[in-house]
Amino acid sequence: MLRVAITGPESTGKSTLSRQLAEHYGTTWAPEYARHYLEEHGASYTLQDLEQIARGQLAAEATAAAAAHEVVFFDTDLLVIKIWAEDAFGQCPAWIQRHLEQQRYDLVLLPGIDLPWAFDPLREHPHRRQYFYDLYLAELQAMGATCLEISGPSGQRFEQARKAVDLLKKQALST
């Protein structure tokens, strides 16, 4: 089973891309659990809420992977929680950090910030997207993740991602 995560700053098309890729490949995807959690519990959150969100994201990933066909897509990952926790609270729970160190994705897509910001009451940082993008890129590089930066309009992003996933599938078949 190939595992592909789409991570990065807010309002970069992660959810749209995750859904498009899953539909294209006839498989499953794990939606961003934070959105569900915050819609249910309110936009205010504590570090303990972020831990609950992290657990919910892991459960959503496991559910999607169990039902997937060849490849599974994840709309965000625990790296989002780590960066969010460190920015909001100055720390990340140790268990999340440990899980990140053990986590394996075959490919991580990092959408650029070249899409216009779309207002959403759950989004917080319209003027800090470049800062967060740079943080994600540095973290992914430090982790040694197989990462592809994608950019452009939605259709172009999808084509870049599709080509990368097709190559990944081809490589998996040849090994």
PDB file of C-alpha atoms in Angstrom:
ATOM      1  CA  MET A   1       0.000   0.000   0.000  1.00  0.00           C
ATOM      2  CA  LEU A   2       1.431   3.351  -1.041  1.00  0.00           C
ATOM      3  CA  ARG A   3       0.865   6.172   1.430  1.00  0.00           C
ATOM      4  CA  VAL A   4       0.736   9.789   0.229  1.00  0.00           C
ATOM      5  CA  ALA A   5       0.367  12.732   2.608  1.00  0.00           C
ATOM      6  CA  ILE A   6      -0.602  16.248   1.572  1.00  0.00           C
ATOM      7  CA  THR A   7       0.723  18.679   4.168  1.00  0.00           C
ATOM      8  CA  GLY A   8       1.479  22.351   4.552  1.00  0.00           C
ATOM      9  CA  PRO A   9       0.034  25.729   5.443  1.00  0.00           C
ATOM     10  CA  GLU A  10      -3.633  26.668   5.543  1.00  0.00           C
ATOM     11  CA  SER A  11      -5.590  27.458   2.394  1.00  0.00           C
ATOM     12  CA  THR A  12      -3.292  25.737  -0.093  1.00  0.00           C
ATOM     13  CA  GLY A  13      -5.796  23.272  -1.540  1.00  0.00           C
ATOM     14  CA  LYS A  14      -4.834  20.182   0.483  1.00  0.00           C
ATOM     15  CA  SER A  15      -8.398  18.929   0.965  1.00  0.00           C
ATOM     16  CA  THR A  16      -9.372  19.486  -2.657  1.00  0.00           C
ATOM     17  CA  LEU A  17      -6.236  17.754  -3.909  1.00  0.00           C
ATOM     18  CA  SER A  18      -6.657  14.801  -1.527  1.00  0.00           C
ATOM     19  CA  ARG A  19     -10.227  14.250  -2.682  1.00  0.00           C
ATOM     20  CA  GLN A  20      -9.316  14.634  -6.387  1.00  0.00           C
ATOM     21  CA  LEU A  21      -6.465  12.141  -6.142  1.00  0.00           C
ATOM     22  CA  ALA A  22      -8.546   9.581  -4.273  1.00  0.00           C
ATOM     23  CA  GLU A  23     -11.315   9.870  -6.866  1.00  0.00           C
ATOM     24  CA  HIS A  24      -8.839   9.600  -9.744  1.00  0.00           C
ATOM     25  CA  TYR A  25      -7.219   6.455  -8.322  1.00  0.00           C
ATOM     26  CA  GLY A  26     -10.474   4.894  -7.103  1.00  0.00           C
ATOM     27  CA  THR A  27      -9.299   4.706  -3.521  1.00  0.00           C
ATOM     28  CA  THR A  28      -9.782   6.302  -0.120  1.00  0.00           C
ATOM     29  CA  TRP A  29      -8.484   9.401   1.593  1.00  0.00           C
ATOM     30  CA  ALA A  30      -8.430  10.571   5.194  1.00  0.00           C
ATOM     31  CA  PRO A  31      -9.950  14.040   5.565  1.00  0.00           C
ATOM     32  CA  GLU A  32      -8.333  16.532   7.918  1.00  0.00           C
ATOM     33  CA  TYR A  33      -9.629  15.552  11.356  1.00  0.00           C
ATOM     34  CA  ALA A  34      -8.932  19.008  12.851  1.00  0.00           C
ATOM     35  CA  ARG A  35     -11.752  20.547  10.829  1.00  0.00           C
ATOM     36  CA  HIS A  36     -14.284  18.016  12.146  1.00  0.00           C
ATOM     37  CA  TYR A  37     -13.023  18.429  15.708  1.00  0.00           C
ATOM     38  CA  LEU A  38     -13.072  22.241  15.698  1.00  0.00           C
ATOM     39  CA  GLU A  39     -16.484  22.393  14.048  1.00  0.00           C
ATOM     40  CA  GLU A  40     -17.809  20.144  16.813  1.00  0.00           C
ATOM     41  CA  HIS A  41     -15.954  21.707  19.783  1.00  0.00           C
ATOM     42  CA  GLY A  42     -15.486  25.329  18.708  1.00  0.00           C
ATOM     43  CA  ALA A  43     -12.595  27.292  17.259  1.00  0.00           C
ATOM     44  CA  SER A  44     -10.866  27.813  20.634  1.00  0.00           C
ATOM     45  CA  TYR A  45      -8.421  25.062  21.476  1.00  0.00           C
ATOM     46  CA  THR A  46      -5.831  23.982  24.013  1.00  0.00           C
ATOM     47  CA  LEU A  47      -2.746  21.818  23.698  1.00  0.00           C
ATOM     48  CA  GLN A  48      -4.876  18.925  24.969  1.00  0.00           C
ATOM     49  CA  ASP A  49      -7.303  19.555  22.096  1.00  0.00           C
ATOM     50  CA  LEU A  50      -4.412  19.294  19.658  1.00  0.00           C
ATOM     51  CA  GLU A  51      -3.524  15.935  21.181  1.00  0.00           C
ATOM     52  CA  GLN A  52      -7.119  14.781  20.628  1.00  0.00           C
ATOM     53  CA  ILE A  53      -6.923  16.061  17.064  1.00  0.00           C
ATOM     54  CA  ALA A  54      -3.678  14.139  16.546  1.00  0.00           C
ATOM     55  CA  ARG A  55      -5.310  10.930  17.803  1.00  0.00           C
ATOM     56  CA  GLY A  56      -8.297  11.542  15.551  1.00  0.00           C
ATOM     57  CA  GLN A  57      -6.033  12.129  12.550  1.00  0.00           C
ATOM     58  CA  LEU A  58      -4.188   8.866  13.203  1.00  0.00           C
ATOM     59  CA  ALA A  59      -7.507   7.003  13.491  1.00  0.00           C
ATOM     60  CA  ALA A  60      -8.742   8.575  10.246  1.00  0.00           C
ATOM     61  CA  GLU A  61      -5.514   7.523   8.527  1.00  0.00           C
ATOM     62  CA  ALA A  62      -5.890   3.948   9.771  1.00  0.00           C
ATOM     63  CA  THR A  63      -9.523   3.787   8.623  1.00  0.00           C
ATOM     64  CA  ALA A  64      -8.679   5.146   5.172  1.00  0.00           C
ATOM     65  CA  ALA A  65      -5.693   2.813   4.782  1.00  0.00           C
ATOM     66  CA  ALA A  66      -7.759  -0.238   5.744  1.00  0.00           C
ATOM     67  CA  ALA A  67     -10.235   0.446   2.929  1.00  0.00           C
ATOM     68  CA  ALA A  68      -7.737   1.692   0.308  1.00  0.00           C
ATOM     69  CA  HIS A  69      -6.821   0.158  -3.023  1.00  0.00           C
ATOM     70  CA  GLU A  70      -3.087   0.342  -3.900  1.00  0.00           C
ATOM     71  CA  VAL A  71      -2.663   3.922  -2.671  1.00  0.00           C
ATOM     72  CA  VAL A  72      -4.163   6.011   0.124  1.00  0.00           C
ATOM     73  CA  PHE A  73      -4.129   9.791   0.531  1.00  0.00           C
ATOM     74  CA  PHE A  74      -3.971  11.774   3.761  1.00  0.00           C
ATOM     75  CA  ASP A  75      -5.238  15.351   3.976  1.00  0.00           C
ATOM     76  CA  THR A  76      -2.685  16.655   6.487  1.00  0.00           C
ATOM     77  CA  ASP A  77      -0.590  14.619   8.898  1.00  0.00           C
ATOM     78  CA  LEU A  78       0.988  14.872  12.331  1.00  0.00           C
ATOM     79  CA  LEU A  79       3.537  17.377  11.033  1.00  0.00           C
ATOM     80  CA  VAL A  80       0.649  19.846  10.883  1.00  0.00           C
ATOM     81  CA  ILE A  81      -0.092  19.178  14.555  1.00  0.00           C
ATOM     82  CA  LYS A  82       3.580  19.541  15.518  1.00  0.00           C
ATOM     83  CA  ILE A  83       3.987  22.897  13.792  1.00  0.00           C
ATOM     84  CA  TRP A  84       0.586  24.085  15.045  1.00  0.00           C
ATOM     85  CA  ALA A  85       1.379  23.112  18.659  1.00  0.00           C
ATOM     86  CA  GLU A  86       4.832  24.676  18.602  1.00  0.00           C
ATOM     87  CA  ASP A  87       3.492  27.901  17.115  1.00  0.00           C
ATOM     88  CA  ALA A  88       0.464  28.198  19.395  1.00  0.00           C
ATOM     89  CA  PHE A  89       1.901  26.776  22.634  1.00  0.00           C
ATOM     90  CA  GLY A  90       5.684  26.738  22.229  1.00  0.00           C
ATOM     91  CA  GLN A  91       5.826  22.956  22.521  1.00  0.00           C
ATOM     92  CA  CYS A  92       4.759  19.711  20.921  1.00  0.00           C
ATOM     93  CA  PRO A  93       3.783  16.689  23.032  1.00  0.00           C
ATOM     94  CA  ALA A  94       6.603  14.147  23.054  1.00  0.00           C
ATOM     95  CA  TRP A  95       4.392  11.282  21.851  1.00  0.00           C
ATOM     96  CA  ILE A  96       3.503  13.242  18.702  1.00  0.00           C
ATOM     97  CA  GLN A  97       7.176  13.923  18.033  1.00  0.00           C
ATOM     98  CA  ARG A  98       8.018  10.218  18.549  1.00  0.00           C
ATOM     99  CA  HIS A  99       5.226   9.192  16.198  1.00  0.00           C
ATOM    100  CA  LEU A 100       6.471  11.631  13.569  1.00  0.00           C
ATOM    101  CA  GLU A 101       9.931  10.085  13.764  1.00  0.00           C
ATOM    102  CA  GLN A 102       8.428   6.621  13.110  1.00  0.00           C
ATOM    103  CA  GLN A 103       5.843   7.705  10.538  1.00  0.00           C
ATOM    104  CA  ARG A 104       6.371   6.612   6.946  1.00  0.00           C
ATOM    105  CA  TYR A 105       4.876   8.064   3.807  1.00  0.00           C
ATOM    106  CA  ASP A 106       6.004   7.059   0.359  1.00  0.00           C
ATOM    107  CA  LEU A 107       5.448  10.607  -0.841  1.00  0.00           C
ATOM    108  CA  VAL A 108       4.608  13.928   0.788  1.00  0.00           C
ATOM    109  CA  LEU A 109       3.066  16.651  -1.351  1.00  0.00           C
ATOM    110  CA  LEU A 110       3.673  20.223  -0.204  1.00  0.00           C
ATOM    111  CA  PRO A 111       1.309  22.642  -1.996  1.00  0.00           C
ATOM    112  CA  GLY A 112       2.614  26.164  -2.457  1.00  0.00           C
ATOM    113  CA  ILE A 113       1.025  29.336  -1.173  1.00  0.00           C
ATOM    114  CA  ASP A 114       0.393  30.732  -4.653  1.00  0.00           C
ATOM    115  CA  LEU A 115      -3.365  30.094  -4.408  1.00  0.00           C
ATOM    116  CA  PRO A 116      -5.363  33.042  -3.058  1.00  0.00           C
ATOM    117  CA  TRP A 117      -6.210  32.888   0.646  1.00  0.00           C
ATOM    118  CA  ALA A 118      -9.788  31.644   1.129  1.00  0.00           C
ATOM    119  CA  PHE A 119     -11.448  32.923   4.281  1.00  0.00           C
ATOM    120  CA  ASP A 120     -12.647  30.261   6.667  1.00  0.00           C
ATOM    121  CA  PRO A 121     -13.525  30.936  10.319  1.00  0.00           C
ATOM    122  CA  LEU A 122     -11.256  28.041  11.375  1.00  0.00           C
ATOM    123  CA  ARG A 123      -8.188  29.467   9.622  1.00  0.00           C
ATOM    124  CA  GLU A 124      -5.868  31.703  11.606  1.00  0.00           C
ATOM    125  CA  HIS A 125      -2.836  32.967   9.697  1.00  0.00           C
ATOM    126  CA  PRO A 126      -3.536  34.626   6.331  1.00  0.00           C
ATOM    127  CA  HIS A 127      -0.354  36.723   6.510  1.00  0.00           C
ATOM    128  CA  ARG A 128       2.012  34.003   7.716  1.00  0.00           C
ATOM    129  CA  ARG A 129       1.708  31.457   4.933  1.00  0.00           C
ATOM    130  CA  GLN A 130       5.263  31.935   3.624  1.00  0.00           C
ATOM    131  CA  TYR A 131       6.622  31.563   7.158  1.00  0.00           C
ATOM    132  CA  PHE A 132       4.722  28.311   7.635  1.00  0.00           C
ATOM    133  CA  TYR A 133       5.565  27.032   4.159  1.00  0.00           C
ATOM    134  CA  ASP A 134       9.254  27.494   4.917  1.00  0.00           C
ATOM    135  CA  LEU A 135       8.801  25.660   8.249  1.00  0.00           C
ATOM    136  CA  TYR A 136       7.104  22.700   6.568  1.00  0.00           C
ATOM    137  CA  LEU A 137       9.783  22.478   3.905  1.00  0.00           C
ATOM    138  CA  ALA A 138      12.596  22.610   6.483  1.00  0.00           C
ATOM    139  CA  GLU A 139      10.914  19.957   8.673  1.00  0.00           C
ATOM    140  CA  LEU A 140      10.317  17.637   5.707  1.00  0.00           C
ATOM    141  CA  GLN A 141      13.929  18.014   4.592  1.00  0.00           C
ATOM    142  CA  ALA A 142      15.192  17.353   8.129  1.00  0.00           C
ATOM    143  CA  MET A 143      13.025  14.220   8.289  1.00  0.00           C
ATOM    144  CA  GLY A 144      14.418  12.996   4.966  1.00  0.00           C
ATOM    145  CA  ALA A 145      10.904  12.776   3.534  1.00  0.00           C
ATOM    146  CA  THR A 146      10.344  12.148  -0.153  1.00  0.00           C
ATOM    147  CA  CYS A 147       8.714  15.487  -0.789  1.00  0.00           C
ATOM    148  CA  LEU A 148       7.364  17.190  -3.894  1.00  0.00           C
ATOM    149  CA  GLU A 149       6.563  20.886  -3.880  1.00  0.00           C
ATOM    150  CA  ILE A 150       3.603  21.610  -6.137  1.00  0.00           C
ATOM    151  CA  SER A 151       2.225  24.924  -7.313  1.00  0.00           C
ATOM    152  CA  GLY A 152      -0.011  26.665  -9.788  1.00  0.00           C
ATOM    153  CA  PRO A 153      -3.771  26.584 -10.271  1.00  0.00           C
ATOM    154  CA  SER A 154      -5.763  23.614  -8.953  1.00  0.00           C
ATOM    155  CA  GLY A 155      -5.653  21.685 -12.230  1.00  0.00           C
ATOM    156  CA  GLN A 156      -1.899  22.117 -12.550  1.00  0.00           C
ATOM    157  CA  ARG A 157      -1.387  20.963  -8.957  1.00  0.00           C
ATOM    158  CA  PHE A 158      -3.471  17.879  -9.643  1.00  0.00           C
ATOM    159  CA  GLU A 159      -1.418  17.034 -12.751  1.00  0.00           C
ATOM    160  CA  GLN A 160       1.879  17.466 -10.880  1.00  0.00           C
ATOM    161  CA  ALA A 161       0.615  15.235  -8.065  1.00  0.00           C
ATOM    162  CA  ARG A 162      -0.858  12.648 -10.459  1.00  0.00           C
ATOM    163  CA  LYS A 163       2.417  12.336 -12.369  1.00  0.00           C
ATOM    164  CA  ALA A 164       4.328  11.869  -9.111  1.00  0.00           C
ATOM    165  CA  VAL A 165       1.890   9.211  -7.879  1.00  0.00           C
ATOM    166  CA  ASP A 166       1.981   7.426 -11.259  1.00  0.00           C
ATOM    167  CA  LEU A 167       5.793   7.344 -11.045  1.00  0.00           C
ATOM    168  CA  LEU A 168       5.609   6.089  -7.471  1.00  0.00           C
ATOM    169  CA  LYS A 169       3.218   3.302  -8.506  1.00  0.00           C
ATOM    170  CA  LYS A 170       5.485   2.359 -11.427  1.00  0.00           C
ATOM    171  CA  GLN A 171       8.515   2.223  -9.140  1.00  0.00           C
ATOM    172  CA  ALA A 172       6.613   0.075  -6.641  1.00  0.00           C
ATOM    173  CA  LEU A 173       5.719  -2.407  -9.381  1.00  0.00           C
ATOM    174  CA  SER A 174       9.311  -2.716 -10.514  1.00  0.00           C
ATOM    175  CA  THR A 175      10.664  -3.562  -7.058  1.00  0.00           C
TER     176      THR A 175
END
